[in-house]
Short mmCIF file of C-alpha atoms in Angstrom, two decimals:
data_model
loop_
_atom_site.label_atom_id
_atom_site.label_comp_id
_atom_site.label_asym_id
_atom_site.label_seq_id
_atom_site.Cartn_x
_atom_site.Cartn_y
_atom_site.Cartn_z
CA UNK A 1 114.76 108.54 -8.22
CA UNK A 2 112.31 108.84 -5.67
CA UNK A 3 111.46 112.81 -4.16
CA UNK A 4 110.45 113.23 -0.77
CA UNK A 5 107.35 111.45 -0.26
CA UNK A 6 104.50 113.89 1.62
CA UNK A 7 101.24 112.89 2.50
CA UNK A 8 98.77 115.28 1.61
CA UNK A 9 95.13 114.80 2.52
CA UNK A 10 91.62 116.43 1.01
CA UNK A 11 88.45 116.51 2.65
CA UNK A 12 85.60 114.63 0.56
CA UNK A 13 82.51 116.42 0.68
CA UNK A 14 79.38 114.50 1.34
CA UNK A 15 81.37 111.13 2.38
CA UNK A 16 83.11 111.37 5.37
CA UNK A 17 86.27 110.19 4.00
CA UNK A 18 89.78 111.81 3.08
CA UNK A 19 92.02 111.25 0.53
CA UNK A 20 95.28 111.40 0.19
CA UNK A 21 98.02 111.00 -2.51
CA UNK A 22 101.88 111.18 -2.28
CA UNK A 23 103.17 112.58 -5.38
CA UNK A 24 106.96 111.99 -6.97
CA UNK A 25 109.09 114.08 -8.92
CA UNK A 26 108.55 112.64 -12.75
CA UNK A 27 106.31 110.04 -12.16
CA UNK A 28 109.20 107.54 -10.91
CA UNK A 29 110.70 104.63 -12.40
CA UNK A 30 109.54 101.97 -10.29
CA UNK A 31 106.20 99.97 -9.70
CA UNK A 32 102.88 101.88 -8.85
CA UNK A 33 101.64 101.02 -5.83
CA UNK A 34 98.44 101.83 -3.84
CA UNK A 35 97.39 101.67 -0.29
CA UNK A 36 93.88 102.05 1.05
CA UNK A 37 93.41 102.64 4.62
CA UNK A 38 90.78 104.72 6.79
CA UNK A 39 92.88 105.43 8.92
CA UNK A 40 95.25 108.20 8.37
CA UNK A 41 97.91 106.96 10.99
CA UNK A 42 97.60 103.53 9.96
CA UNK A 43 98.29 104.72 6.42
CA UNK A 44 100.87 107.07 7.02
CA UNK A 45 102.44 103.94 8.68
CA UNK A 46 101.90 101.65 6.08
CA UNK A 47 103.22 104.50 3.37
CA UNK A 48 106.75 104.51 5.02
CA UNK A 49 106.95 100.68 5.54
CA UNK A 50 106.48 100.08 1.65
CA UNK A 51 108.75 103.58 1.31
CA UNK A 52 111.28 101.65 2.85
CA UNK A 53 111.16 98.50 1.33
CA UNK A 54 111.02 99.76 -2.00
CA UNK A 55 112.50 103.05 -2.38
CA UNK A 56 111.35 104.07 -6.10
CA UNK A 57 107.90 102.72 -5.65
CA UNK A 58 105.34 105.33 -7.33
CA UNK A 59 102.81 105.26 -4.36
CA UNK A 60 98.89 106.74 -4.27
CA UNK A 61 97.28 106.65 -0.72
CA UNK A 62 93.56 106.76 -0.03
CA UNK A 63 91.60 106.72 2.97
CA UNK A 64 88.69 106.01 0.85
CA UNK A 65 87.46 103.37 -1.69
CA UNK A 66 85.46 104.78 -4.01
CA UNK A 67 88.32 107.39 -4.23
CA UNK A 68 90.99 104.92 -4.68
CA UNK A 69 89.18 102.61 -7.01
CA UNK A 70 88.15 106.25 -9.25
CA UNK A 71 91.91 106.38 -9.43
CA UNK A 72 92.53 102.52 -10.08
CA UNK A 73 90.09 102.91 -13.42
CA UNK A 74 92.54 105.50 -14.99
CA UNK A 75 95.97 104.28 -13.49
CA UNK A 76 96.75 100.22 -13.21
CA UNK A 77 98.22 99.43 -10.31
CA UNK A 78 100.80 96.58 -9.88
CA UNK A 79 100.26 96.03 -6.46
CA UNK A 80 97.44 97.11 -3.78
CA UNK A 81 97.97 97.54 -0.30
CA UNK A 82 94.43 97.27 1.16
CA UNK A 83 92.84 97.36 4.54
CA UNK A 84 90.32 94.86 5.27
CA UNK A 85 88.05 96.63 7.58
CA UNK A 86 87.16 99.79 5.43
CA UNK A 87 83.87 101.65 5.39
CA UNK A 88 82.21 102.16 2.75
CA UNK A 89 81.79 98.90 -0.01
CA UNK A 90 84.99 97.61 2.30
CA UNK A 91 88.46 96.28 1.63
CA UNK A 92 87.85 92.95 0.31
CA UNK A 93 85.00 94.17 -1.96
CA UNK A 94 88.30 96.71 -3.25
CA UNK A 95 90.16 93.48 -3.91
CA UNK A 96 87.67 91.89 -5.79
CA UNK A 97 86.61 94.99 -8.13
CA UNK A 98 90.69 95.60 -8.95
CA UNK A 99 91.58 92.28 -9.54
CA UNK A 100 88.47 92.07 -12.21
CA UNK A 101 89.82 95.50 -13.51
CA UNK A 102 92.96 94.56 -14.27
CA UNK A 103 93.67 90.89 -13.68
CA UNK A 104 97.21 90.83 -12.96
CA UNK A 105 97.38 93.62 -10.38
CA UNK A 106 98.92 92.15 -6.76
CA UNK A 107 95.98 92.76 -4.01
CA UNK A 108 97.96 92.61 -0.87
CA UNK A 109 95.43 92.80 2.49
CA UNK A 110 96.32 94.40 5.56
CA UNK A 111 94.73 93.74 8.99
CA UNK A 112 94.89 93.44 12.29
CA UNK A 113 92.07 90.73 12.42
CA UNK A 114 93.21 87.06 11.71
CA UNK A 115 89.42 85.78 10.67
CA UNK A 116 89.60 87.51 7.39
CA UNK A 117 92.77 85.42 6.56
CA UNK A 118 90.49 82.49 4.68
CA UNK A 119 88.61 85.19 2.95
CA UNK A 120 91.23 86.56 1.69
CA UNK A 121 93.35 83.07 0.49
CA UNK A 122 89.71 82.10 -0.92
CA UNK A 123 89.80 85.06 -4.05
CA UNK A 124 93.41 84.22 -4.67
CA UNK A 125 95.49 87.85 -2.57
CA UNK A 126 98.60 87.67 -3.49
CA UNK A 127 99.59 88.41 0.24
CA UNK A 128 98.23 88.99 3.58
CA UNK A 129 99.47 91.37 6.52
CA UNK A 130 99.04 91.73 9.99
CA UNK A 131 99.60 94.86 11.54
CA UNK A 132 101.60 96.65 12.67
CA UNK A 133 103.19 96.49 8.81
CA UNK A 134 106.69 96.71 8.91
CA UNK A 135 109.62 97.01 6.08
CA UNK A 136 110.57 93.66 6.19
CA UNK A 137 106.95 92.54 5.88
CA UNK A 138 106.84 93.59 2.76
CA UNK A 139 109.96 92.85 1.16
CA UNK A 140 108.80 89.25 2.31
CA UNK A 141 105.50 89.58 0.15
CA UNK A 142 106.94 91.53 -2.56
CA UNK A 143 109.28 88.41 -3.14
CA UNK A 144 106.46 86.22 -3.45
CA UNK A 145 104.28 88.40 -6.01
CA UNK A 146 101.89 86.33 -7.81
CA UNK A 147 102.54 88.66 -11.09
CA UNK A 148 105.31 90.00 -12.25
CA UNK A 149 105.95 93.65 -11.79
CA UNK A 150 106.53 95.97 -15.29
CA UNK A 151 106.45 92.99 -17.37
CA UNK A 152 104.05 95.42 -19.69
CA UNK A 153 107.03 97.24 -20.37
CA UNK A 154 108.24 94.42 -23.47
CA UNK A 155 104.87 94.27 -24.17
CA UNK A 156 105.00 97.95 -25.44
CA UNK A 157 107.00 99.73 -28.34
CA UNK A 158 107.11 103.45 -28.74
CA UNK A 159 108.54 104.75 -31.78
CA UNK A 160 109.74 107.98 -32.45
CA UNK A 161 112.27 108.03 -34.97
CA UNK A 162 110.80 108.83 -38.52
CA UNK A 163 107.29 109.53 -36.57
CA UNK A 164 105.33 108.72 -33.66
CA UNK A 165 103.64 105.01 -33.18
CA UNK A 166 102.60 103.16 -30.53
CA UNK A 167 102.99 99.06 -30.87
CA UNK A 168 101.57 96.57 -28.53
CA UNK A 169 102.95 93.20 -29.06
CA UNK A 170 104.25 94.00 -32.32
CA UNK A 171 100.81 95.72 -34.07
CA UNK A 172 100.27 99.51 -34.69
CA UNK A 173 97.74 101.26 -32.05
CA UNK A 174 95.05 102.89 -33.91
CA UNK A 175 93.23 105.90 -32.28
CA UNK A 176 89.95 107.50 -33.47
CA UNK A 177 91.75 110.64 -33.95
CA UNK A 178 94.81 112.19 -34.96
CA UNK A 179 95.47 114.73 -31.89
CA UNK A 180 95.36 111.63 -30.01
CA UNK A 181 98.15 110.09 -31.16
CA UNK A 182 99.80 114.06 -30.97
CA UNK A 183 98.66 114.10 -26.97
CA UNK A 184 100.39 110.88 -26.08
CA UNK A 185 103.53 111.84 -28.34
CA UNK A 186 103.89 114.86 -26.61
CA UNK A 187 103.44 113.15 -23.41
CA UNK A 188 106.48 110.71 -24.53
CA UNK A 189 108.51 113.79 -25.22
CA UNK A 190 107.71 114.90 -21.85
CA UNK A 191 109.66 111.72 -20.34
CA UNK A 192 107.27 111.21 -17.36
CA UNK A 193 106.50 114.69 -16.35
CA UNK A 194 103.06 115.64 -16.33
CA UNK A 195 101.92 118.28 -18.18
CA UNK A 196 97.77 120.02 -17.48
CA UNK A 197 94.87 119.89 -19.77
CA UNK A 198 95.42 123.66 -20.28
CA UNK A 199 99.12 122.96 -21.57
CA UNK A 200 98.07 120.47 -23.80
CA UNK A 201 95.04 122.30 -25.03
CA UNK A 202 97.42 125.14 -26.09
CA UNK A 203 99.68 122.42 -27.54
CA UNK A 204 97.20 121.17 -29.81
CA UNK A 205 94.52 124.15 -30.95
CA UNK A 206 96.87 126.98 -31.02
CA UNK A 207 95.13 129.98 -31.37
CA UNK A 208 91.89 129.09 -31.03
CA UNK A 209 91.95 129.51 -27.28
CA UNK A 210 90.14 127.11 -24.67
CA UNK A 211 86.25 127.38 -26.17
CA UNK A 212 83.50 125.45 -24.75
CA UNK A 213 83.92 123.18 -28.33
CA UNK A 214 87.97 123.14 -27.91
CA UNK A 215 87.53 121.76 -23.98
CA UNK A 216 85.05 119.28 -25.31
CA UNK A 217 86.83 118.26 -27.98
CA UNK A 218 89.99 117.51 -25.61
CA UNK A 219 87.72 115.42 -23.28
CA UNK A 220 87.24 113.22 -25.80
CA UNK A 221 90.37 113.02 -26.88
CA UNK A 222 91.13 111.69 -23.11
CA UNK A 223 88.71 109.45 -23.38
CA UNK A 224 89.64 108.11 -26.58
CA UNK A 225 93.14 107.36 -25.12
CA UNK A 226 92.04 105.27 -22.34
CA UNK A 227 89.28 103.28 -24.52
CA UNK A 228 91.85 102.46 -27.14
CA UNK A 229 94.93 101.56 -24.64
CA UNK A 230 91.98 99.70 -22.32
CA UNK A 231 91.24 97.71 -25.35
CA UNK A 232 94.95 96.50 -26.41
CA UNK A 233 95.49 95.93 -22.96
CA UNK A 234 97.62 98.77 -22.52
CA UNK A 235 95.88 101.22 -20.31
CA UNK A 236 99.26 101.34 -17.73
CA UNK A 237 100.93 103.24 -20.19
CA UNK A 238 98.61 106.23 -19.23
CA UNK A 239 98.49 108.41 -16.14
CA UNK A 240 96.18 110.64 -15.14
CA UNK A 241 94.64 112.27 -11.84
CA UNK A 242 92.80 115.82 -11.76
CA UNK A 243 94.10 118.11 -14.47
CA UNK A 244 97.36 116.29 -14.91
CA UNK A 245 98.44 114.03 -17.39
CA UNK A 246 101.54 111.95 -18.13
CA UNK A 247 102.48 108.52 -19.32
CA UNK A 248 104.90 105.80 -17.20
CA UNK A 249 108.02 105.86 -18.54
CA UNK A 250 108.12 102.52 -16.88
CA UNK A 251 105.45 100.46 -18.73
CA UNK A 252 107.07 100.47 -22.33
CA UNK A 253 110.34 100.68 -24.44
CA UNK A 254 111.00 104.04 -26.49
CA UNK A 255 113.69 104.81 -29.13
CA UNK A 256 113.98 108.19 -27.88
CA UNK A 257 114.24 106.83 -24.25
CA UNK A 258 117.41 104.20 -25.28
CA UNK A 259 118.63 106.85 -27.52
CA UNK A 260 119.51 109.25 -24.28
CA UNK A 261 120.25 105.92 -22.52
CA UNK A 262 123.41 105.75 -24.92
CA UNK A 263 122.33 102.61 -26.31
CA UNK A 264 123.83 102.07 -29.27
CA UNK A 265 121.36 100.16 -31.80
CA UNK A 266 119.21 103.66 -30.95
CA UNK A 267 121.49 105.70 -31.44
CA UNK A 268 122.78 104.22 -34.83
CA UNK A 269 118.91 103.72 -35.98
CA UNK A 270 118.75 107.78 -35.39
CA UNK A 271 118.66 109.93 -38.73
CA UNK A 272 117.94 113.26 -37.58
CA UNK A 273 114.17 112.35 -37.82
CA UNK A 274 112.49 112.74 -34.39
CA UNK A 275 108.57 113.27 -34.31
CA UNK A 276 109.01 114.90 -37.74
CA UNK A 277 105.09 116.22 -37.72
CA UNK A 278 105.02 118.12 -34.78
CA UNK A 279 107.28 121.38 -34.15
CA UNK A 280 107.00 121.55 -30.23
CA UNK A 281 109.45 118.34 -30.92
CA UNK A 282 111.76 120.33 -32.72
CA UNK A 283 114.29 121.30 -29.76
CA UNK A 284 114.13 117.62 -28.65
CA UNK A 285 115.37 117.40 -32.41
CA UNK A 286 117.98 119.60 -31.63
CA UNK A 287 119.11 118.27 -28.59
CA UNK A 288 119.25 115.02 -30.38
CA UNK A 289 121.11 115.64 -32.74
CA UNK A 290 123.74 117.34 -30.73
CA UNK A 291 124.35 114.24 -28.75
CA UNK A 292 124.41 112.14 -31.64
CA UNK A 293 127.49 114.22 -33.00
CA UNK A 294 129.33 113.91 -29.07
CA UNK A 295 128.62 110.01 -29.24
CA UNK A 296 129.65 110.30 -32.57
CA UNK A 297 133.06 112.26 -31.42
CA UNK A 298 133.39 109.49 -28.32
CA UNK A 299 132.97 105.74 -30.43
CA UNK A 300 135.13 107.58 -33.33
CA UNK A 301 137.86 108.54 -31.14
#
């Protein structure tokens, strides 16, 4: 369920440019959108249009392009809402960089110049808007997406029952190192909130406090999460933007997820077994099991 959407922009030293990024309450459950436009009227605009048309879009606004394409590389988009006429490398330069990122991402222009029309049917847009933008405009191109939206989701299996895996069209992820697999289950247990580098660092080295080695070690970590989901085509799965981190509840199919759902295979495939290796999972254990006994009470009686 979507929060109230605010608009906050950040000056960006040295480039002339401001960025801005509307954050929601657990990371949504909806598609991720973002829009690019220099224009902070025009965007703010353009932010409640798509607000209105789709209501639990996850959306990230930019007045700038290097800024939003910094936060393309670590977040896949399913649809862009770009403006043509954008300083900088420009709009349709934008278009062409995310749709070679990730080649099933929606790149949507917006403009108020008809010329760039051919330009824009030529690399194969998904969609093309005049402004002013309005609700219904997009509602009209969102019905006419050239890729489906969240289709990664059956793509992607996490398993939590009896341990913590990660499967991507049926074969086990395999990461470099073990507290990367503990990072993103902890992330899963965190059902789409985010949670900071300095929670997680706690999470993982205990005791040994946030060292020079310990931060370094983490940043690898990070970056062996988004190589290895990058590489199995999988990268969605994974947000992150400053010091937060989360995962899209969204983009894949969880035991633990169906389990609180109600579902019933999940809940009858539960044996008091959740993330057995890792004791910050043990009052999601709890909690578990104390549901399982109430649906237990409910399909007995």
């Amino acid at each position: 369920m979507l929060c109230e959407g605010r608009l906050l922009l950040k000056s960006v030293p040295g480039r002339g440019a401001v960025a801005a990024l509307v954050f929601k309450d657990g990371g949504g459950a909806g598609m991720k959108a973002i829009i690019v436009d220099d224009e902070p009227l025009a965007l703010a605009a353009l932010y409640q249009a798509l607000l209105e048309a789709v209501p639990d879009a996850q959306i990230f606004s930019f007045t700038g392009v290097r800024e939003a394409m910094d936060f393309a590389r670590r977040n896949a988009p399913d649809v862009a809402f770009i403006d043509v006429m954008m300083p900088e490398e420009g709009g349709l330069s934008l278009g062409r960089a995310l749709t070679s990122l990730y080649p099933r991402a929606n790149v949507i222009f917006v403009t108020g110049y008809k010329e760039f029309a051919f330009e824009a049917i030529a690399m194969h847009a998904s969609g093309y808007l005049m402004k002013p933008v309005t609700a219904d405009d997009i509602r009209r191109e969102m019905a006419f997406l050239r890729n489906a939206v969240n289709s990664a989701a059956a793509r992607i299996c996490v398993k939590t029952f009896g341990g913590f895996e990660i499967l991507v069209d049926g074969k086990p992820v395999h990461f470099s190192r073990s507290l990367t697999l503990e990072t993103l289950a902890y992330l899963v247990n965190k059902r789409g909130l985010s949670a900071t580098s300095s929670e997680l660092v706690a999470v993982l080295y205990g005791d040994r406090g946030c060292t020079d080695s310990v931060k370094n070690q983490f940043r690898n970590i990070v970056a062996d999460i988004r190589k290895t989901l990058t590489q199995v085509h999988a990268a969605e799965m994974f947000v992150r933007y400053s010091n937060f981190l989360s995962v899209d509840v969204a983009r894949f199919q969880c035991d633990y997820y169906d389990f609180l759902d109600g579902k019933p295979d999940a809940v009858r495939a539960y044996a008091s077994n959740y993330m057995p290796r890792y004791t910050w999972a043990e009052p999601t254990l709890a909690l578990l099991n104390s549901l399982q006994a109430q649906f237990t009470r409910v399909w007995d009686g």
